[in-house]
mmCIF file of C-alpha atoms in Angstrom:
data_model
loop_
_atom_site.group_PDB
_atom_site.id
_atom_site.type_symbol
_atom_site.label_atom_id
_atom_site.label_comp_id
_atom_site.label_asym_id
_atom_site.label_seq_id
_atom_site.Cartn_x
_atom_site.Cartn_y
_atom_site.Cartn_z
ATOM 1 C CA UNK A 232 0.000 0.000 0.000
ATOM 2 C CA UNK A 233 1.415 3.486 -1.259
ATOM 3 C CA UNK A 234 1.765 6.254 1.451
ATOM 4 C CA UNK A 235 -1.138 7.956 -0.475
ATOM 5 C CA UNK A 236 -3.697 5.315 -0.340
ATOM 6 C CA UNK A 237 -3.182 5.173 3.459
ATOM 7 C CA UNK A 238 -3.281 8.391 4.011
ATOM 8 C CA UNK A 239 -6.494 8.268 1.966
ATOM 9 C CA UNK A 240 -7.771 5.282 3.993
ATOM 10 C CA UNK A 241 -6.821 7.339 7.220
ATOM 11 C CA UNK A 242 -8.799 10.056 5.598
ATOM 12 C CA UNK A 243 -11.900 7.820 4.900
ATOM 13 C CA UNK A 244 -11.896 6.088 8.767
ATOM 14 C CA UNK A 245 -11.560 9.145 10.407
ATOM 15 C CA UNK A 246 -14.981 10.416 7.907
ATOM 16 C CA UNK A 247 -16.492 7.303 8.696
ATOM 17 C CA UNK A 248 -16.200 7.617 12.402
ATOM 18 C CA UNK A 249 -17.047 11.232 12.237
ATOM 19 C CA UNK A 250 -20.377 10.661 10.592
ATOM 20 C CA UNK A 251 -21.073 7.624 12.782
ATOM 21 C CA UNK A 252 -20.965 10.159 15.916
ATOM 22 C CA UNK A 253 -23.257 12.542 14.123
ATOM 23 C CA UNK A 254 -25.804 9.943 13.526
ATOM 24 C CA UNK A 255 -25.583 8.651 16.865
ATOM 25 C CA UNK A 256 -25.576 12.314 18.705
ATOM 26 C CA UNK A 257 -29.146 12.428 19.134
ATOM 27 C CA UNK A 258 -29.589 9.132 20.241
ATOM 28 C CA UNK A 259 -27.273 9.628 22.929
ATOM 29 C CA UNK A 260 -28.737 12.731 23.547
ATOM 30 C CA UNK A 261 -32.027 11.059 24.109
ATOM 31 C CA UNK A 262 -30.234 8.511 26.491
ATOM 32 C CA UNK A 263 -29.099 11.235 28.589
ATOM 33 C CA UNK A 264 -31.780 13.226 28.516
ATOM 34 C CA UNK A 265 -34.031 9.746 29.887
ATOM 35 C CA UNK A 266 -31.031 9.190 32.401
ATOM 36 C CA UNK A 267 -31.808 12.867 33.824
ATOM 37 C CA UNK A 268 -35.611 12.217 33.503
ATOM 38 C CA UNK A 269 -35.261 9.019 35.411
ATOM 39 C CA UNK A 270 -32.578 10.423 38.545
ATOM 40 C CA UNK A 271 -35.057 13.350 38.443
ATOM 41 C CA UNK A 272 -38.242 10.987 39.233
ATOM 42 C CA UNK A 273 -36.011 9.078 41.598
ATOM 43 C CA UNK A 274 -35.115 11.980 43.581
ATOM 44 C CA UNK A 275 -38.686 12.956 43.553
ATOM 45 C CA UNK A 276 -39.802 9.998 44.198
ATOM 46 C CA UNK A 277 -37.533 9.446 47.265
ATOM 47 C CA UNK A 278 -38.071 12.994 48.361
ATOM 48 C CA UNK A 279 -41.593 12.280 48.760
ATOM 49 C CA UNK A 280 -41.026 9.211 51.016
ATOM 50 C CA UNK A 281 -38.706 11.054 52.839
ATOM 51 C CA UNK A 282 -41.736 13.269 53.390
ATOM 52 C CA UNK A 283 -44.077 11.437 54.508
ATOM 53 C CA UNK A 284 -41.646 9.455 57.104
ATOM 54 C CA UNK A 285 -40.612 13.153 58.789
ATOM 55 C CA UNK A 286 -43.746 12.785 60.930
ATOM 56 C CA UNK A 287 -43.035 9.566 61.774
ATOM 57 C CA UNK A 288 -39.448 10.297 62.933
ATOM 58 C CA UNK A 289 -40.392 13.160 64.719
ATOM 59 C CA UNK A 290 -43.204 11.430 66.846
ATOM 60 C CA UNK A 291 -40.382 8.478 67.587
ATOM 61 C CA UNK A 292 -38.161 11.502 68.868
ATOM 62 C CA UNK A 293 -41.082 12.500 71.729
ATOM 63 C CA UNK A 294 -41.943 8.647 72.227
ATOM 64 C CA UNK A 295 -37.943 7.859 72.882
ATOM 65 C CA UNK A 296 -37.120 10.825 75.037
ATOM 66 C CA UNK A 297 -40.781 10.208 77.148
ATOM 67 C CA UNK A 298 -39.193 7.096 78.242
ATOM 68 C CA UNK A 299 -36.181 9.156 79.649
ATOM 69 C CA UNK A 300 -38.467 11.024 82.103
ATOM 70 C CA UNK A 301 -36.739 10.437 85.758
ATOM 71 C CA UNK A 302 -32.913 9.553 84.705
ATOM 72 C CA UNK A 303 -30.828 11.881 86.770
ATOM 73 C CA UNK A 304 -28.914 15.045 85.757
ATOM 74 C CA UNK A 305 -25.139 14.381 85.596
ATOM 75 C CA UNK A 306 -22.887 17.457 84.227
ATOM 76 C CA UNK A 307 -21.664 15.856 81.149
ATOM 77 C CA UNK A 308 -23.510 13.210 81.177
ATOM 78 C CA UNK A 309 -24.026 11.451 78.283
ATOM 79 C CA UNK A 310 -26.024 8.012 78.372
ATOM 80 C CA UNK A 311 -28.902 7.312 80.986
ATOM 81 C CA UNK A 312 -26.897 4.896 83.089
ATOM 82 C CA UNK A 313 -24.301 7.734 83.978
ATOM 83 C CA UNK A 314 -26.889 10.556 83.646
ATOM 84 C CA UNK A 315 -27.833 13.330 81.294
ATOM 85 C CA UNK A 316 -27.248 16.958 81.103
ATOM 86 C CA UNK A 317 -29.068 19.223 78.918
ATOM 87 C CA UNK A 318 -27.556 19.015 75.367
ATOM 88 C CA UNK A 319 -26.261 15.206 76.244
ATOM 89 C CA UNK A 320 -30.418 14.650 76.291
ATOM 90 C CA UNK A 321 -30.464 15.573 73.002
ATOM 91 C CA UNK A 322 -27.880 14.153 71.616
ATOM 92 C CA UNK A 323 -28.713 10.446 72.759
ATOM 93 C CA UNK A 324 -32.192 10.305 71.396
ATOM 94 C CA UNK A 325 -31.248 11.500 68.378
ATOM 95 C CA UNK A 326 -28.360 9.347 68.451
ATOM 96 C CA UNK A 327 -31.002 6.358 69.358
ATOM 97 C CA UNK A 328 -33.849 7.232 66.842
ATOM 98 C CA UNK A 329 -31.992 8.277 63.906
ATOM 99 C CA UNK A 330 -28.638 7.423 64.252
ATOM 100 C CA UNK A 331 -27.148 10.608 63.807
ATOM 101 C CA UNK A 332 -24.628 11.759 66.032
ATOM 102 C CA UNK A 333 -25.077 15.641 67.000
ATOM 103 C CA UNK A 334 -23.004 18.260 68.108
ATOM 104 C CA UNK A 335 -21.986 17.833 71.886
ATOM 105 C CA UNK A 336 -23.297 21.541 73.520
ATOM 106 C CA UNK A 337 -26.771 23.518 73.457
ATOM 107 C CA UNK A 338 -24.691 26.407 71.823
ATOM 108 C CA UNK A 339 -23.573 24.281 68.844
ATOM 109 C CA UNK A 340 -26.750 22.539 68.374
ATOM 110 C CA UNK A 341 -28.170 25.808 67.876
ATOM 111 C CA UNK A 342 -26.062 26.255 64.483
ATOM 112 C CA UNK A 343 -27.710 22.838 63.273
ATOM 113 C CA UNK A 344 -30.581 22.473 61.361
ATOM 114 C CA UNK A 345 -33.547 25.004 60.261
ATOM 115 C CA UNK A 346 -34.945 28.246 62.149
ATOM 116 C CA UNK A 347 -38.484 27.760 63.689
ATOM 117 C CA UNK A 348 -40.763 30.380 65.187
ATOM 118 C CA UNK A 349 -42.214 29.894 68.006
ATOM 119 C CA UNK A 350 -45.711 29.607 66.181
ATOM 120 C CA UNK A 351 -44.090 27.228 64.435
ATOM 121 C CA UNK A 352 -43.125 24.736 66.556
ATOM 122 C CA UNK A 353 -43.446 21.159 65.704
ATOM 123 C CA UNK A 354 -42.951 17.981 68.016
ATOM 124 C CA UNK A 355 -39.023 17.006 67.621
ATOM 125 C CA UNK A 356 -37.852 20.568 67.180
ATOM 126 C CA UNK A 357 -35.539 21.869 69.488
ATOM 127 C CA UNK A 358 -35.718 24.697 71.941
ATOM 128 C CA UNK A 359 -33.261 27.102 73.462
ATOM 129 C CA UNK A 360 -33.128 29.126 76.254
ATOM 130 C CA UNK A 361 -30.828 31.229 77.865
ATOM 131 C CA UNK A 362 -29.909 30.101 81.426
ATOM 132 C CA UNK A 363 -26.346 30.742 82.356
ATOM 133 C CA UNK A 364 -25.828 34.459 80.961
ATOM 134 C CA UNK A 365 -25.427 33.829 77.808
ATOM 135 C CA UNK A 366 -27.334 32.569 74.120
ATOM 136 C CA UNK A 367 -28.548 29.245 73.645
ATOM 137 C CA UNK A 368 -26.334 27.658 77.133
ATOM 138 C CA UNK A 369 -30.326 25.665 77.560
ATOM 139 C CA UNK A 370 -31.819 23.225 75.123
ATOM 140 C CA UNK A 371 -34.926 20.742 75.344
ATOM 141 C CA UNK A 372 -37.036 18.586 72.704
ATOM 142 C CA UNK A 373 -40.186 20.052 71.899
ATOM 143 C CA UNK A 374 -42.989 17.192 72.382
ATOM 144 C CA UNK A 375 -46.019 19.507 71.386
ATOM 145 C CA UNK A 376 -48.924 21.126 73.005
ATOM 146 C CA UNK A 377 -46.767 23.829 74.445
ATOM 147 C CA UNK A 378 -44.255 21.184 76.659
ATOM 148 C CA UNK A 379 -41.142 20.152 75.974
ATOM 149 C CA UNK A 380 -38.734 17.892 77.659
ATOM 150 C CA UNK A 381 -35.274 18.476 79.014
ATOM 151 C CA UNK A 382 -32.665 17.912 81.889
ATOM 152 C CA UNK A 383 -32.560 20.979 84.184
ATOM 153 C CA UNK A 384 -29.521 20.926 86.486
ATOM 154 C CA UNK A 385 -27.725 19.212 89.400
ATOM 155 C CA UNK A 386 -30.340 17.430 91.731
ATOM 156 C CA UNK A 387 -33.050 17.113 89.527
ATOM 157 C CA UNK A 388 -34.092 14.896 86.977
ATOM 158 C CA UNK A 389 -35.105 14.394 83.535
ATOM 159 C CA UNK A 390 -38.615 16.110 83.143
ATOM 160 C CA UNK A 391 -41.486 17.674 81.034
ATOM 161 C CA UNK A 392 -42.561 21.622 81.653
ATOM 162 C CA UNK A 393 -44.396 23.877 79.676
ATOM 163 C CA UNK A 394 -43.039 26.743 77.166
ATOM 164 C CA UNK A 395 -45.707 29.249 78.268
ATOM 165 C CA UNK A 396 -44.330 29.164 82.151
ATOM 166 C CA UNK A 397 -42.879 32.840 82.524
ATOM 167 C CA UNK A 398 -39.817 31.666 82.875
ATOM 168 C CA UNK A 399 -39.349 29.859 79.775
ATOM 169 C CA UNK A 400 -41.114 32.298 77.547
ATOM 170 C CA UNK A 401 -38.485 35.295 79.602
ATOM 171 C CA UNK A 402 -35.252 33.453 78.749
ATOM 172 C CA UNK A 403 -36.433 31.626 75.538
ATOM 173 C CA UNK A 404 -33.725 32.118 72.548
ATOM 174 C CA UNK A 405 -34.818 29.933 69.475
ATOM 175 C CA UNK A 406 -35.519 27.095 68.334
ATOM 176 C CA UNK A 407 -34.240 24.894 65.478
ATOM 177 C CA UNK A 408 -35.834 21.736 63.127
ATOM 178 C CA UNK A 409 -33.583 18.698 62.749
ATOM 179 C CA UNK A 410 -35.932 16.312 61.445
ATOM 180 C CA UNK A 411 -36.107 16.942 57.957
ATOM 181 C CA UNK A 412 -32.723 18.083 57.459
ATOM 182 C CA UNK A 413 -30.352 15.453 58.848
ATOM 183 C CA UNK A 414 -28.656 13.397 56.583
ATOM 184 C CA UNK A 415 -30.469 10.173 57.863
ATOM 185 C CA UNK A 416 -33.384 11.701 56.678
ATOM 186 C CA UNK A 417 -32.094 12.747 52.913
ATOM 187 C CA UNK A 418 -33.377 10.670 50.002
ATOM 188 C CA UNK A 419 -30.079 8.000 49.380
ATOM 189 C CA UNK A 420 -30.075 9.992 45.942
ATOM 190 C CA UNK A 421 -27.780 12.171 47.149
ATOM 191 C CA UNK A 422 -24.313 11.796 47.319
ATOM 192 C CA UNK A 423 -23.077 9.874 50.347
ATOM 193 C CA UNK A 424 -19.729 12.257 50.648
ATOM 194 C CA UNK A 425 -22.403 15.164 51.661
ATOM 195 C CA UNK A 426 -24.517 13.658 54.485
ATOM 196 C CA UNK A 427 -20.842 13.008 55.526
ATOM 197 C CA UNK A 428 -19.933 16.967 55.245
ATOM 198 C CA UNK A 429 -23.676 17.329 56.711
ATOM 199 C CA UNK A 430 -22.712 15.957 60.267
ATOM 200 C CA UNK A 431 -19.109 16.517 60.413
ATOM 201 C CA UNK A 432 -19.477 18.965 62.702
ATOM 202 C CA UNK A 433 -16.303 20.051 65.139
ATOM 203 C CA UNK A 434 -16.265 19.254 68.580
ATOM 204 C CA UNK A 435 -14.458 22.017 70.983
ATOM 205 C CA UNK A 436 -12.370 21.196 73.963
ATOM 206 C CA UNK A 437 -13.571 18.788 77.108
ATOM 207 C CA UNK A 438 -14.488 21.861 79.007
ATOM 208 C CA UNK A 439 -16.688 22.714 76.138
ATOM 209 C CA UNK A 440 -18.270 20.108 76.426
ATOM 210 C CA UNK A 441 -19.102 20.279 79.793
ATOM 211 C CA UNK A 442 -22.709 22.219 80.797
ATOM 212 C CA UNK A 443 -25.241 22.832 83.017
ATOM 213 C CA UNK A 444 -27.998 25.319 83.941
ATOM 214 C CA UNK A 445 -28.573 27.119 86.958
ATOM 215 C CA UNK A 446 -31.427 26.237 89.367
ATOM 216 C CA UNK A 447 -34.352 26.256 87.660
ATOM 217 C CA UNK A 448 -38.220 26.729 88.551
ATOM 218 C CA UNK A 449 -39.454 22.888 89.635
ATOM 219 C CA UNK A 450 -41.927 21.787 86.700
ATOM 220 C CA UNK A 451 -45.389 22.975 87.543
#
């Protein structure tokens, strides 16, 4: 074969392929464009069952944390058999329910999730209070019809009181929704690597993670 005739058969594959891709463009195109349709009804689809289960979680939140009622306040405390402070309350039903592990301290919980009103307020959400001089040192898990439950201080126990109590609705500071917007709760059609960024959330120093509230008013 002369040098011309393969460059002219060069030539002719490299035409050949060409016009191969152009004929096959759109049906790629239409392959992608069903790919996208399909991840998009998948999503959707997911999204919606995600949804409907936020209830659900949220009710399993009050029902878990009900059967906490009477474990003793420990500073630091993190599980019921050594005790419970405030934030360590939290942190081990969610921990329990969902299986997401939550910042240790009231003040960094209050940096997770969404911003509710207090008009708002759903059972699971998450209330704050300022008891100790400064923003969000209180938290408890809203359980609905104005009580919530939480673990006031040294020498008293897990308990349920009412947002409306003066007290309460004088030092009240927020509160934030976590069900909904945890990555357990995601539809698995997004990427793994973000509910991964989602909870990766920095822990400060042991003394940080150590709090309590001052005496508060016994539960009416």
């Amino acid at each position: 074969m002369t040098r011309r005739t393969r460059r002219r058969s060069g030539l002719l594959c490299a035409l050949q392929t060409a016009l191969f891709a152009l004929v096959a463009l759109p049906c790629i195109a239409r392959a992608d464009g069903m790919t996208a349709r399909s991840l998009a009804d998948t999503a959707r689809d997911r999204a919606a069952r995600a949804a409907k289960s936020v209830w659900h979680d949220a009710t399993d939140l009050g029902q878990f944390a009900l059967g906490l009622i009477g474990v003793r306040y420990r500073y630091g405390g993190e599980t019921p058999a050594a005790g419970l402070d405030c934030s360590g309350l939290i942190r081990y039903v969610f921990q329990q329910v969902t299986g997401v592990t939550l910042p240790r301290t009231a003040r960094e919980l209050s940096q997770v999730g969404a911003n509710v009103s207090l008009d708002d307020l759903q059972v699971g959400d998450l209330v704050f209070f300022n008891t100790r001089n400064y923003a969000f040192s209180h938290v408890g898990l809203y359980l609905g019809d104005d009580r919530f439950i939480h673990a006031p201080t040294r020498g008293r126990d897990v308990e349920i009181t009412t947002l409306s109590r003066e007290y309460w609705q004088r030092h009240f500071d927020g509160a934030r929704r976590l069900v909904g917007v945890l990555p357990s709760l995601i539809p698995a059609v997004f990427p793994e690597a973000l509910a991964t960024t989602l909870t990766n959330f920095r822990v400060g120093p042991a003394e940080d993670l150590l709090e309590e509230t001052p005496d508060l008013p016994a539960a009416p």
